[in-house]
């Protein structure tokens, strides 16, 4: 499960691409700029960075946007989603996002949010319980000036943290027509803000001031038809008692078209982020600095041949520093690292009516070196020992990759595609105490054929092979060296004659993992996975559809004797998933057009596992058993969907009956691993779990 974070960001709507897109939309469609730019920036710029940035954020709406003021109206979007995640776990998320035109010069943007993860078996039951609210109020003063205020409140009850923020803002915008005659699009924006911030965590409550300055500009160097030069400078700071949160951002982007065949772009950025928090007896400061640049070039040799080059360099550094809160506290050791990241990709493309190909070369290098400050006043011998201990983690990584693809239209209805790749990763550690020196090589080749036949019948067949090598250079870990060989076989077809539609896919992949050392041959493994999916639909009536879906997956793992090419089975897992039902849909026209659908069906899920385990006897001994476990989940499945104007509703319910049981057969010898008692294996479990999911999106009012 993946959940969205509730952390807020100071950089929402502020990067170079957003500045470009905002200005270009207004230039091309002035009537659309007021609606799209304001609505999108106000409602869809959700938080993207950490808590440290949220302390000094002044709101996501640009105070000085050249947009026409729409008629006074309000926009409110409500979203809600709740579902059962597991046997005892539930999750929900609620959002209310709105815009309100208070008058021709005043605007209010607000957001309310809550997110829970609840475990009925936990103590405390809430794994996550977060609440957030913020509001941005702006007033247009005329003459390019705009003022406003921003407030935010965030609380995480599960983590016992709470944050409050209020900032006043003042912004000014002016064009560059006086400097660049006949230029009515280039613009410069200034925004200053300051206020009060409060933060409570770790049993402490701090209150302080927050302030910052934001400068951005768009300059259309080559005229209105070409991309502009974009620059931005941002500085924010929050003083929370003994802690300081600080952020500095400077970035620029420029794209230039040399002629009809070539163009290039350049991007440069510097980011400095200082975050401080409490650790026992100390304040920990994490300083993150990154200097990055990227140059791209595109050249079209002809209509059929093009070349692209992307090159990027980043120099990030991190420092972890500590200062004592009290004289009796023990000072922790300051440390940090410097890193260099180089990334380049060269790509050549050739294309014609029947043949298309691509060849790409990529190289990535990452070097990290650790450093240590002598803030604990260690003796030279102690300091050298501590520094050597940290430098054990120094590491260098180099990745070289070749990629190629070839697509051939062999006939009007038949296509052959061939793709391949070769990659080498080399990891080296300067310290002899670090045993992570290794090489990882991977080669892959895939051939796919797709054919279309008469009667809406389509077939596909894919064959692929992979060869992987994993080699540790140092002798201490050479027992982990292995070679992995993988084969893939993927046939399938689709047939749609009239009201009937059938789709069938199969995937068989085999893996042979062989250890290099003769003493490690008992760790060799052979794995086979066979997966098939069958989907059948039949249109009984114009509004009634019958569906049947079946998925089977079989995974077999065995001990491989590579020289004799034989294997002994170890574990087998077979899963069957069958669901079928009827879906009925209908339309409505009063008071507004609506569409609804109801699906009623039944779902059956079964998983069988065959493997080895240990049976614990009453006397305390254990013996090998061949265990078979069976898990069945089945029950009626109901789903409902409705779209009525600005309302979208969906709800599903699977009334699942869960049953588990075991069977076993005694073997000879002993087994080390999962163990059971006779009472555990004689027990049959039967439970009823209603799995549900509900989602609502309601745009209450819109411009």
XYZ file of C-alpha atoms in Angstrom:
703
model
C 0.000 0.000 0.000
C 1.227 3.452 -0.829
C -0.229 6.531 0.806
C 0.262 10.173 -0.042
C 2.243 12.226 2.427
C 0.623 15.076 4.293
C 3.816 17.098 4.564
C 3.564 20.562 3.066
C 6.024 22.284 0.780
C 7.501 25.698 0.371
C 8.211 25.167 -3.284
C 4.738 24.416 -4.565
C 4.157 26.054 -7.905
C 7.613 27.563 -7.798
C 9.937 25.612 -10.052
C 11.139 26.781 -13.432
C 8.889 24.509 -15.494
C 5.800 25.825 -13.717
C 6.878 29.409 -14.351
C 7.271 28.601 -18.029
C 3.985 26.768 -18.412
C 2.047 29.465 -16.540
C 3.338 32.261 -18.749
C 3.015 30.372 -22.025
C -0.596 29.396 -21.326
C -1.509 33.023 -20.680
C 0.288 34.097 -23.831
C -1.455 31.575 -26.082
C -4.926 31.685 -24.500
C -5.544 34.834 -22.457
C -9.162 33.924 -21.713
C -8.067 30.518 -20.410
C -5.298 31.799 -18.163
C -7.553 33.127 -15.431
C -9.383 29.826 -15.041
C -6.724 27.205 -15.651
C -3.746 28.896 -13.993
C -5.612 29.984 -10.865
C -7.580 26.759 -10.416
C -4.698 24.401 -11.136
C -2.210 26.214 -8.931
C -4.700 26.625 -6.112
C -6.134 23.125 -5.976
C -3.648 20.710 -7.508
C -0.276 21.926 -6.134
C -0.164 19.468 -3.243
C 2.743 19.301 -0.788
C 5.962 17.734 -2.124
C 8.725 18.372 0.414
C 9.586 17.897 4.044
C 8.419 19.584 7.217
C 11.394 21.937 7.298
C 10.226 23.632 4.117
C 6.641 23.945 5.333
C 7.716 26.154 8.225
C 8.567 29.019 5.921
C 6.096 28.471 3.091
C 3.987 31.467 2.267
C 1.368 29.755 0.135
C 1.353 28.219 -3.314
C -0.458 30.949 -5.260
C 1.753 33.517 -7.011
C 0.801 36.926 -5.643
C 1.662 38.682 -8.874
C 0.161 36.671 -11.740
C -1.051 38.495 -14.826
C -4.496 36.937 -14.952
C -7.886 38.465 -15.620
C -10.175 38.410 -12.576
C -13.132 36.043 -13.153
C -16.625 36.797 -12.026
C -17.135 36.405 -8.250
C -17.855 32.745 -7.617
C -16.504 29.873 -5.549
C -14.900 26.555 -6.286
C -14.948 23.674 -3.820
C -13.707 20.144 -4.351
C -14.397 17.412 -1.797
C -12.671 14.030 -2.018
C -13.013 11.063 0.303
C -11.584 7.556 0.189
C -11.912 4.775 2.752
C -10.980 1.127 2.477
C -10.105 -1.957 4.417
C -6.427 -2.665 3.884
C -6.014 -5.904 5.822
C -7.645 -8.151 8.364
C -7.426 -5.477 11.077
C -6.215 -2.385 9.184
C -8.326 0.436 7.737
C -7.338 3.638 5.939
C -9.123 6.852 5.002
C -8.197 10.191 3.445
C -10.394 13.288 3.180
C -9.616 16.537 1.340
C -11.517 19.768 0.922
C -9.913 22.184 -1.558
C -11.507 25.487 -2.383
C -11.160 28.909 -4.001
C -13.342 31.858 -3.110
C -13.545 35.281 -4.746
C -14.412 37.609 -1.909
C -14.512 40.602 -4.257
C -12.971 41.826 -7.466
C -9.632 42.328 -5.696
C -9.690 39.690 -2.923
C -9.178 35.969 -3.239
C -9.121 33.126 -0.707
C -7.657 29.668 -1.221
C -8.113 27.044 1.503
C -7.473 23.354 2.163
C -8.631 20.906 4.829
C -7.195 17.421 5.061
C -7.239 14.339 7.266
C -5.554 10.965 6.837
C -5.820 7.902 9.080
C -4.382 4.404 9.200
C -6.174 2.418 11.893
C -5.191 -1.009 13.230
C -7.809 -2.493 15.544
C -5.214 -4.866 17.037
C -2.628 -2.178 17.706
C -1.933 -0.336 20.920
C -2.441 2.541 20.321
C -4.730 1.659 17.404
C -3.812 4.620 15.166
C -0.696 3.980 13.105
C -1.251 7.355 11.477
C -3.639 10.149 12.407
C -2.834 13.392 10.596
C -4.790 16.626 10.201
C -3.887 19.707 8.159
C -5.490 23.017 7.234
C -4.178 26.085 5.423
C -5.562 29.269 3.866
C -4.109 31.953 1.586
C -5.824 35.347 1.397
C -4.625 37.854 -1.231
C -5.616 41.435 -2.053
C -4.796 43.136 -5.360
C -3.652 46.695 -4.605
C -3.243 47.721 -8.244
C -0.189 48.981 -10.059
C 1.449 45.547 -9.899
C 1.273 45.371 -6.078
C -0.448 42.618 -4.154
C -0.558 41.758 -0.471
C -1.864 38.797 1.476
C -1.536 36.453 4.393
C -1.018 32.736 4.743
C -1.889 30.430 7.668
C -1.284 26.725 8.181
C -1.960 24.211 10.934
C -0.714 20.615 10.967
C -1.102 17.940 13.619
C 0.026 14.331 13.789
C -1.579 12.781 16.823
C 0.065 9.411 16.308
C 3.515 11.069 16.412
C 2.558 13.764 18.975
C 3.652 16.671 16.751
C 1.892 19.972 16.033
C 2.828 22.950 13.841
C 1.234 26.367 13.339
C 2.283 29.135 10.957
C 1.124 32.636 10.009
C 2.831 34.769 7.378
C 2.109 38.152 5.874
C 3.041 38.637 2.203
C 3.753 41.578 -0.071
C 4.453 41.194 -3.774
C 5.220 43.394 -6.775
C 5.372 42.645 -10.502
C 6.554 44.774 -13.384
C 7.230 44.190 -17.055
C 10.422 44.820 -19.004
C 8.890 46.908 -21.784
C 10.953 49.914 -20.717
C 14.188 47.946 -20.916
C 13.216 45.810 -23.921
C 11.005 47.804 -26.282
C 7.994 46.009 -27.779
C 8.335 43.270 -25.140
C 5.018 42.961 -23.309
C 5.540 39.420 -22.019
C 8.774 39.502 -20.024
C 8.067 40.000 -16.344
C 9.855 40.277 -12.983
C 8.229 39.281 -9.695
C 9.219 40.077 -6.104
C 7.579 38.542 -3.043
C 8.531 39.145 0.581
C 6.921 37.474 3.586
C 7.326 37.218 7.350
C 5.408 35.994 10.366
C 5.256 33.671 13.361
C 5.704 29.891 13.545
C 5.083 27.443 16.406
C 6.243 23.829 16.618
C 5.625 21.171 19.285
C 7.390 17.781 19.270
C 9.445 15.519 21.547
C 7.819 17.090 24.577
C 9.023 20.592 23.607
C 7.155 23.601 22.272
C 9.046 26.331 20.395
C 7.826 29.659 18.999
C 9.770 31.927 16.665
C 9.769 34.121 13.595
C 9.824 33.117 9.942
C 10.653 35.299 6.945
C 11.814 35.040 3.363
C 12.173 36.586 -0.086
C 11.229 35.161 -3.492
C 12.436 36.648 -6.788
C 11.587 35.256 -10.230
C 11.718 36.483 -13.795
C 10.799 35.370 -17.307
C 12.640 37.028 -20.200
C 11.624 36.220 -23.788
C 15.054 36.588 -25.351
C 14.073 35.227 -28.775
C 10.583 36.663 -28.924
C 7.139 35.425 -27.960
C 7.338 32.272 -30.098
C 10.462 30.882 -28.342
C 10.849 29.590 -24.765
C 11.958 32.298 -22.320
C 14.902 32.525 -19.986
C 13.651 31.687 -16.471
C 15.435 32.625 -13.248
C 14.446 32.201 -9.617
C 15.994 33.096 -6.256
C 14.364 32.022 -3.001
C 15.513 32.396 0.595
C 13.548 31.404 3.709
C 14.404 31.128 7.405
C 12.559 30.144 10.571
C 13.985 30.662 14.063
C 12.446 28.195 16.525
C 14.114 28.754 19.849
C 17.443 26.902 19.717
C 16.612 25.480 16.279
C 16.948 27.064 12.837
C 15.285 25.982 9.608
C 16.705 27.596 6.471
C 16.386 27.151 2.734
C 18.113 28.817 -0.229
C 17.292 28.117 -3.866
C 18.783 29.579 -7.025
C 17.966 28.084 -10.413
C 17.782 29.038 -14.052
C 16.667 27.456 -17.313
C 17.162 28.475 -20.926
C 16.340 26.760 -24.213
C 17.697 27.978 -27.548
C 16.803 26.967 -31.092
C 19.829 27.317 -33.336
C 18.131 26.461 -36.635
C 15.513 24.119 -38.065
C 17.660 21.089 -37.240
C 19.205 21.724 -33.831
C 18.228 23.053 -30.420
C 19.695 22.971 -26.945
C 18.855 23.741 -23.351
C 20.783 24.456 -20.168
C 19.709 24.239 -16.548
C 21.622 25.183 -13.408
C 20.562 25.072 -9.778
C 21.917 25.522 -6.280
C 19.969 24.318 -3.257
C 20.915 24.690 0.395
C 18.691 23.256 3.083
C 19.342 23.473 6.825
C 17.100 21.505 9.175
C 17.493 21.161 12.938
C 15.762 18.871 15.388
C 16.188 17.507 18.888
C 18.167 14.379 19.727
C 18.900 13.330 23.338
C 20.791 16.207 24.953
C 21.648 17.859 21.614
C 20.298 19.754 18.652
C 21.065 17.944 15.406
C 21.691 20.056 12.324
C 21.384 18.454 8.883
C 22.891 20.652 6.185
C 22.118 19.629 2.603
C 23.835 21.507 -0.230
C 23.556 20.598 -3.901
C 25.039 22.245 -6.969
C 23.625 20.796 -10.193
C 23.705 21.504 -13.901
C 22.362 19.896 -17.060
C 23.005 20.470 -20.760
C 20.876 18.885 -23.498
C 21.282 19.025 -27.265
C 19.017 17.730 -30.024
C 20.167 17.506 -33.632
C 18.088 16.242 -36.553
C 20.347 15.114 -39.366
C 17.301 14.516 -41.580
C 13.652 13.625 -41.321
C 14.663 10.027 -40.514
C 17.736 10.454 -38.308
C 18.018 12.370 -35.032
C 20.584 12.544 -32.240
C 20.037 13.616 -28.642
C 22.564 14.207 -25.887
C 21.695 14.727 -22.203
C 24.481 15.460 -19.719
C 24.057 16.231 -16.032
C 26.412 16.877 -13.133
C 25.407 17.112 -9.467
C 27.592 17.847 -6.441
C 25.545 17.092 -3.319
C 26.985 17.258 0.177
C 25.529 16.460 3.582
C 26.712 17.487 7.042
C 25.400 16.221 10.384
C 26.428 18.543 13.208
C 25.490 18.627 16.890
C 25.501 21.157 19.692
C 24.710 20.532 23.337
C 21.543 21.809 24.994
C 23.083 21.544 28.458
C 26.633 21.463 29.801
C 26.254 17.942 31.168
C 25.165 16.491 27.816
C 27.563 14.431 25.737
C 28.416 16.017 22.388
C 27.924 13.726 19.409
C 30.483 13.524 16.636
C 30.065 15.833 13.635
C 30.306 14.071 10.296
C 29.339 14.485 6.656
C 30.103 13.434 3.111
C 30.841 14.900 -0.308
C 29.403 13.296 -3.414
C 29.804 13.638 -7.173
C 27.181 12.373 -9.605
C 27.781 12.342 -13.345
C 25.051 11.176 -15.705
C 25.196 11.181 -19.495
C 23.018 9.628 -22.200
C 23.602 9.679 -25.947
C 20.761 8.499 -28.157
C 20.535 7.941 -31.910
C 17.209 7.265 -33.645
C 16.535 6.174 -37.209
C 13.081 5.793 -38.673
C 11.304 4.982 -41.918
C 7.885 3.708 -42.897
C 8.709 0.065 -42.177
C 11.769 0.212 -39.947
C 12.505 2.108 -36.743
C 15.565 1.720 -34.559
C 17.182 3.281 -31.520
C 20.650 2.986 -30.031
C 21.511 4.581 -26.686
C 24.595 4.740 -24.505
C 24.366 5.730 -20.833
C 27.030 6.252 -18.219
C 26.481 7.101 -14.574
C 29.105 7.669 -11.921
C 28.566 8.276 -8.209
C 31.442 8.860 -5.785
C 30.900 9.445 -2.068
C 33.559 10.313 0.516
C 32.924 10.750 4.239
C 34.480 13.431 6.436
C 34.766 13.959 10.186
C 35.100 17.096 12.336
C 37.143 16.982 15.528
C 34.487 18.755 17.582
C 35.008 16.365 20.523
C 38.660 17.460 20.872
C 40.061 13.996 20.269
C 43.783 13.353 20.351
C 45.444 13.005 16.930
C 45.572 9.215 17.283
C 41.917 8.986 18.359
C 40.838 11.342 15.568
C 42.659 9.341 12.881
C 41.076 6.148 14.197
C 37.576 7.695 14.141
C 38.175 9.144 10.659
C 39.333 5.784 9.306
C 36.243 4.153 10.793
C 33.968 6.589 8.937
C 35.903 6.312 5.666
C 35.147 2.608 5.549
C 31.814 3.682 4.035
C 33.440 5.571 1.124
C 32.203 4.119 -2.141
C 32.446 4.593 -5.909
C 29.840 3.347 -8.365
C 30.112 3.290 -12.150
C 27.272 2.091 -14.382
C 27.686 1.610 -18.122
C 24.674 0.665 -20.212
C 23.939 0.025 -23.881
C 20.339 -0.140 -25.109
C 18.972 -0.880 -28.549
C 15.646 -1.527 -30.207
C 14.536 -2.453 -33.718
C 10.928 -2.516 -34.923
C 10.097 -3.919 -38.362
C 6.707 -3.759 -40.065
C 7.128 -7.065 -41.885
C 3.643 -6.930 -43.425
C 0.601 -4.750 -43.145
C -0.694 -6.677 -40.115
C 2.503 -8.139 -38.652
C 5.202 -6.427 -36.561
C 8.495 -7.758 -35.251
C 10.259 -5.934 -32.381
C 13.718 -6.704 -31.020
C 15.088 -5.023 -27.892
C 18.348 -5.607 -26.097
C 20.434 -4.170 -23.299
C 23.820 -4.691 -21.688
C 24.730 -3.163 -18.357
C 27.780 -3.280 -16.099
C 27.784 -1.909 -12.547
C 31.131 -1.646 -10.793
C 31.245 -0.847 -7.073
C 34.609 -0.129 -5.470
C 35.416 0.811 -1.876
C 38.765 2.508 -1.163
C 38.939 1.042 2.345
C 40.184 -2.532 2.658
C 37.792 -3.017 5.587
C 34.830 -2.539 3.229
C 34.082 -5.812 1.460
C 31.485 -4.404 -0.949
C 33.721 -4.349 -4.038
C 31.697 -6.125 -6.699
C 30.737 -6.293 -10.372
C 27.174 -6.796 -11.594
C 26.720 -7.597 -15.273
C 23.375 -8.007 -16.987
C 22.538 -8.891 -20.601
C 18.976 -9.103 -21.920
C 17.428 -9.782 -25.334
C 13.717 -9.844 -26.200
C 11.923 -10.680 -29.460
C 8.200 -9.891 -29.852
C 5.894 -10.712 -32.739
C 2.395 -9.222 -33.021
C -0.031 -10.256 -35.718
C -3.557 -9.194 -36.632
C -5.842 -11.587 -38.474
C -9.334 -11.498 -39.887
C -12.331 -11.412 -37.580
C -10.777 -9.183 -34.934
C -8.307 -11.893 -33.993
C -4.877 -10.809 -32.742
C -1.974 -12.953 -31.563
C 1.297 -12.128 -29.861
C 4.393 -14.088 -28.959
C 7.405 -12.912 -26.995
C 10.649 -14.749 -26.252
C 13.267 -13.275 -23.934
C 16.481 -14.281 -22.241
C 18.613 -12.713 -19.503
C 22.080 -13.486 -18.214
C 23.237 -11.966 -14.915
C 26.513 -12.219 -13.053
C 27.102 -11.070 -9.481
C 30.773 -11.134 -8.435
C 32.325 -9.891 -5.183
C 35.965 -8.954 -5.698
C 37.155 -9.433 -2.105
C 37.654 -13.033 -0.961
C 35.644 -12.536 2.257
C 32.348 -12.397 0.333
C 33.220 -14.519 -2.682
C 30.835 -17.213 -1.423
C 27.975 -14.923 -2.516
C 29.040 -14.924 -6.171
C 26.453 -16.411 -8.501
C 25.267 -16.562 -12.095
C 21.580 -16.270 -12.950
C 20.038 -17.404 -16.232
C 16.443 -16.467 -17.050
C 14.163 -17.483 -19.911
C 10.754 -15.995 -20.748
C 7.968 -17.355 -22.965
C 4.879 -15.143 -23.407
C 2.172 -16.193 -25.900
C -1.284 -14.653 -26.010
C -4.277 -13.843 -28.163
C -7.329 -11.584 -28.295
C -10.543 -12.450 -30.131
C -13.596 -10.214 -30.315
C -16.262 -11.667 -32.643
C -19.341 -9.511 -32.214
C -20.739 -9.500 -28.690
C -18.116 -11.909 -27.382
C -14.615 -10.866 -26.345
C -11.872 -13.244 -25.212
C -8.391 -12.271 -24.063
C -5.855 -14.874 -23.024
C -2.252 -14.342 -21.936
C 0.420 -16.712 -20.635
C 3.797 -16.044 -19.085
C 6.369 -18.711 -18.268
C 9.707 -17.667 -16.846
C 12.453 -19.952 -15.625
C 15.437 -18.978 -13.504
C 18.577 -21.002 -12.782
C 20.753 -19.452 -10.066
C 24.121 -21.178 -9.689
C 26.744 -20.337 -7.053
C 30.350 -20.088 -8.204
C 31.963 -21.944 -5.320
C 31.818 -25.731 -5.239
C 31.168 -25.620 -1.473
C 28.024 -23.488 -2.003
C 26.229 -25.756 -4.488
C 23.508 -26.584 -1.941
C 22.351 -22.957 -2.313
C 21.681 -23.324 -6.043
C 18.057 -22.689 -6.886
C 15.786 -23.358 -9.848
C 12.580 -21.343 -10.051
C 9.659 -21.775 -12.437
C 6.705 -19.435 -12.586
C 3.711 -20.041 -14.825
C 1.020 -17.393 -14.923
C -2.060 -17.345 -17.104
C -4.928 -14.874 -17.356
C -8.256 -15.489 -19.068
C -10.759 -12.664 -19.527
C -14.150 -13.237 -21.142
C -16.956 -10.720 -21.669
C -20.315 -11.101 -23.408
C -22.802 -8.328 -24.166
C -26.140 -9.922 -23.239
C -28.116 -6.724 -23.805
C -27.167 -3.142 -24.659
C -26.996 -2.345 -20.930
C -26.110 -5.761 -19.516
C -22.590 -7.186 -19.672
C -21.405 -10.576 -18.376
C -17.764 -10.906 -17.281
C -15.596 -13.837 -16.234
C -11.949 -13.477 -15.134
C -9.577 -16.250 -14.159
C -5.941 -16.036 -13.085
C -3.684 -18.932 -12.173
C -0.146 -18.574 -10.876
C 2.165 -21.441 -10.044
C 5.574 -20.885 -8.462
C 7.946 -23.812 -7.968
C 11.319 -23.497 -6.220
C 13.777 -26.395 -6.139
C 17.314 -27.317 -5.210
C 19.363 -27.305 -8.415
C 22.188 -29.723 -9.202
C 23.686 -27.788 -12.072
C 26.279 -30.253 -13.523
C 23.607 -32.979 -13.841
C 20.883 -30.399 -14.581
C 18.496 -31.949 -12.069
C 16.455 -30.442 -9.287
C 14.663 -31.483 -6.099
C 11.448 -29.591 -5.269
C 11.466 -27.465 -2.127
C 8.407 -25.212 -2.185
C 5.405 -24.925 -4.469
C 2.686 -22.281 -4.347
C -0.389 -22.418 -6.593
C -2.957 -19.616 -6.646
C -6.369 -19.602 -8.339
C -8.370 -16.380 -8.627
C -11.817 -16.706 -10.255
C -14.409 -13.936 -10.399
C -17.554 -13.541 -12.458
C -20.582 -11.336 -12.520
C -23.106 -9.201 -14.340
C -22.701 -5.476 -14.906
C -25.741 -3.333 -15.632
C -25.429 0.314 -16.674
C -28.006 3.021 -17.220
C -28.161 6.714 -18.079
C -30.218 9.528 -16.615
C -31.032 13.010 -17.914
C -32.826 14.763 -15.066
C -31.986 17.111 -13.498
C -28.573 16.609 -15.184
C -26.957 13.879 -17.291
C -25.892 10.922 -15.147
C -24.365 7.501 -15.703
C -24.546 4.620 -13.252
C -23.507 0.995 -13.176
C -24.056 -1.897 -10.802
C -21.978 -5.062 -10.804
C -22.987 -8.180 -8.887
C -20.763 -11.225 -8.865
C -18.831 -13.790 -6.910
C -15.092 -14.098 -6.287
C -13.150 -17.209 -5.316
C -9.472 -17.065 -4.334
C -7.486 -20.147 -3.350
C -3.833 -20.569 -2.482
C -2.119 -23.938 -2.002
C 1.392 -24.178 -0.597
C 3.539 -27.328 -0.550
C 6.813 -27.264 1.358
C 8.909 -28.553 4.195
C 8.459 -27.726 7.882
C 9.258 -29.073 11.345
C 6.762 -30.822 13.625
C 7.424 -30.144 17.313
C 6.603 -33.167 19.494
C 5.403 -33.065 23.080
C 8.749 -34.388 24.270
C 10.479 -31.364 22.782
C 11.991 -32.992 19.712
C 11.170 -32.112 16.116
C 10.993 -34.016 12.864
C 10.676 -33.222 9.171
C 7.196 -33.045 7.660
C 5.941 -32.342 4.152
C 3.316 -29.680 4.783
C 0.376 -28.680 2.609
C -1.531 -25.554 3.558
C -4.776 -24.407 1.977
C -6.247 -20.900 2.180
C -9.606 -20.067 0.600
C -11.210 -16.652 0.351
C -14.609 -16.491 -1.289
C -17.843 -14.555 -1.200
C -20.202 -12.244 -3.115
C -18.690 -9.173 -4.757
C -20.731 -5.996 -5.354
C -19.579 -2.769 -7.040
C -21.464 0.455 -7.753
C -20.373 3.529 -9.740
C -22.181 6.789 -10.432
C -21.272 9.979 -12.267
C -23.742 12.810 -11.994
C -22.425 16.137 -13.180
C -19.761 17.181 -10.677
C -20.185 14.073 -8.509
C -18.248 10.818 -8.940
C -18.954 7.926 -6.587
C -17.610 4.373 -6.497
C -18.054 1.665 -3.877
C -17.072 -2.006 -3.731
C -17.776 -4.737 -1.182
C -16.345 -8.237 -1.047
C -18.007 -10.248 1.706
C -15.094 -12.590 2.130
C -15.162 -15.885 4.005
C -11.635 -16.915 4.957
C -10.767 -20.530 5.720
C -7.363 -22.108 6.371
C -6.431 -25.749 6.994
C -3.306 -27.942 6.955
C -2.294 -31.443 5.960
C 1.091 -33.048 6.397
C 3.096 -36.233 5.914
C 5.952 -37.307 8.139
C 9.420 -37.500 6.676
C 12.761 -38.756 7.914
C 15.418 -36.616 9.529
C 15.159 -33.100 10.912
C 14.388 -29.682 9.458
C 15.478 -26.175 10.454
C 12.877 -23.534 9.632
C 9.175 -22.976 10.230
C 7.870 -25.255 12.992
C 4.356 -26.308 14.079
C 2.772 -28.362 16.839
C 0.175 -31.070 16.170
C -2.472 -28.783 17.662
C -1.569 -26.001 15.209
C -1.930 -28.293 12.213
C -5.218 -29.798 13.441
C -6.837 -26.385 13.798
C -9.154 -25.128 11.036
C -9.786 -21.373 10.893
C -12.964 -19.857 9.490
C -13.687 -16.107 9.587
C -15.850 -13.581 7.764
C -14.229 -10.307 6.649
C -16.095 -7.622 4.679
C -13.476 -5.962 2.459
C -14.718 -2.610 1.188
C -13.515 0.477 -0.634
C -15.372 3.737 -1.174
C -14.277 6.846 -3.096
C -16.150 10.126 -3.584
C -15.115 13.199 -5.583
C -17.591 16.074 -5.545
C -16.925 19.435 -7.171
C -19.545 21.371 -5.279
C -19.236 24.529 -7.326
C -16.996 25.545 -10.207
C -16.295 28.600 -12.311
